Coordinates of C-alpha atoms and ligand atoms in Angstrom, one line a residue:
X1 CA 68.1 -40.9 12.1
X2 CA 68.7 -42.3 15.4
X3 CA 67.4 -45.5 16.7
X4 CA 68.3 -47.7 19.7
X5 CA 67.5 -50.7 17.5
X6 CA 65.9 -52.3 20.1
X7 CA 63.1 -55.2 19.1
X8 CA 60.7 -54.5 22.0
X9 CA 59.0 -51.4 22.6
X10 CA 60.1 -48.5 22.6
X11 CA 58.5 -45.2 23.1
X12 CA 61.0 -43.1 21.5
X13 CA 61.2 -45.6 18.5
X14 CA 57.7 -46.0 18.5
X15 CA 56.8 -42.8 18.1
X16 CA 59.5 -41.7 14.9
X17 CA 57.9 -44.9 13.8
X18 CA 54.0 -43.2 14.2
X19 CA 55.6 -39.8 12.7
X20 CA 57.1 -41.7 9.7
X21 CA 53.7 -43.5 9.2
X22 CA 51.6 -40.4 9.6
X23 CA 53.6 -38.8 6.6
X24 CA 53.7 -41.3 4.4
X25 CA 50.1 -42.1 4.7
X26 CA 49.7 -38.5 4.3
X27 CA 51.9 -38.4 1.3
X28 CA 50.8 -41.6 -0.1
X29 CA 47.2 -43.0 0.7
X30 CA 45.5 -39.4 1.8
X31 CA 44.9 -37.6 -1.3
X32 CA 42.5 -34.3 -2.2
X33 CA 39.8 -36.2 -2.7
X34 CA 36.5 -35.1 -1.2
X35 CA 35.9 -38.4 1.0
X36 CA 37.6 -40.7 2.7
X37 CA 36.8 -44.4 3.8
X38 CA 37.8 -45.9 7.3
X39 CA 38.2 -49.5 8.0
X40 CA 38.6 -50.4 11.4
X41 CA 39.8 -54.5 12.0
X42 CA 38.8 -56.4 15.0
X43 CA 42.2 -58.7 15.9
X44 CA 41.5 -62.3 15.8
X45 CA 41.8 -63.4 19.2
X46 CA 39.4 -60.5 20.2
X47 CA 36.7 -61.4 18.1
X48 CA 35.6 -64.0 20.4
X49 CA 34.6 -61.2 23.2
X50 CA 32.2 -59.5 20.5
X51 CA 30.4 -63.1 19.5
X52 CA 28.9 -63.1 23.0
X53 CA 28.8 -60.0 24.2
X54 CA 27.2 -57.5 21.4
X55 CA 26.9 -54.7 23.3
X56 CA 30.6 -54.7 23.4
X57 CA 30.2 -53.8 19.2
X58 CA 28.0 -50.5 20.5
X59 CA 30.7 -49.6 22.2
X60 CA 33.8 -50.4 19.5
X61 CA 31.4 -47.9 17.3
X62 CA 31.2 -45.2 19.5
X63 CA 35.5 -45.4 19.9
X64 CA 36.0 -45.3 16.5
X65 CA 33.8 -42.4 15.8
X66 CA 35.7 -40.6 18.3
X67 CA 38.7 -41.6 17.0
X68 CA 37.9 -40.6 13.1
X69 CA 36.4 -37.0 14.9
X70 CA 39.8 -36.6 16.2
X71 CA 41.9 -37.8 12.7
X72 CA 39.6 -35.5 11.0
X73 CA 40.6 -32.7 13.7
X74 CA 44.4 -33.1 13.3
X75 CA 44.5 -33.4 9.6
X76 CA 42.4 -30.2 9.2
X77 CA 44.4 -28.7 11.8
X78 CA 48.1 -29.7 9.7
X79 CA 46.5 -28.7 6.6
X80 CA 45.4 -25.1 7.7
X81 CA 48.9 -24.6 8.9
X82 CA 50.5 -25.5 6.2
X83 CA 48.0 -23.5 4.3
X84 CA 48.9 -20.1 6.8
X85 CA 52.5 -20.9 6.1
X86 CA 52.9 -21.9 10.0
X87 CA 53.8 -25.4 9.5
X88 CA 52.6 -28.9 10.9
X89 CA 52.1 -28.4 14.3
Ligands
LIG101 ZN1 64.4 -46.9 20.7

């Protein structure tokens, strides 16, 4: 598999990198089990921003409900194609 090899981002890299992840999650940690549990981290030297502004933690919710909506979407969406034989779109 190609890479330039390059330390610092790289979009081309970054996203075999996300493929590769995707799959072996998928593979690995995403198995046919009925539910599923989501953790979502705040980085360190963000943390700070929440402490005084709670409001800000309304908000963090809100993004990562839309972002499990949409995991949910595209996992149901690969597993329906491979189901009809189509493939991962
Ligand atoms: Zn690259």
């Amino acid at each position: 598999m190609f890479s330039c090899r390059t330390r610092e981002f790289c979009p081309s890299c970054h996203a075999k990198r996300l493929e590769e992840w995707g799959e072996w999650m998928r593979k690995t940690l995403i198995l046919d089990v009925p539910h599923r549990q989501v953790v979502f981290t705040i980085p360190k030297r963000l943390r700070v921003f929440f402490k005084y502004k709670r409001r800000l933690l309304g908000d963090l919710c809100r993004v990562a409900d839309r972002i499990i909506y949409h995991l949910k979407l595209t996992f149901l969406r690969r597993k329906n194609s491979r189901r009809s034989g189509r493939g991962a779109a």
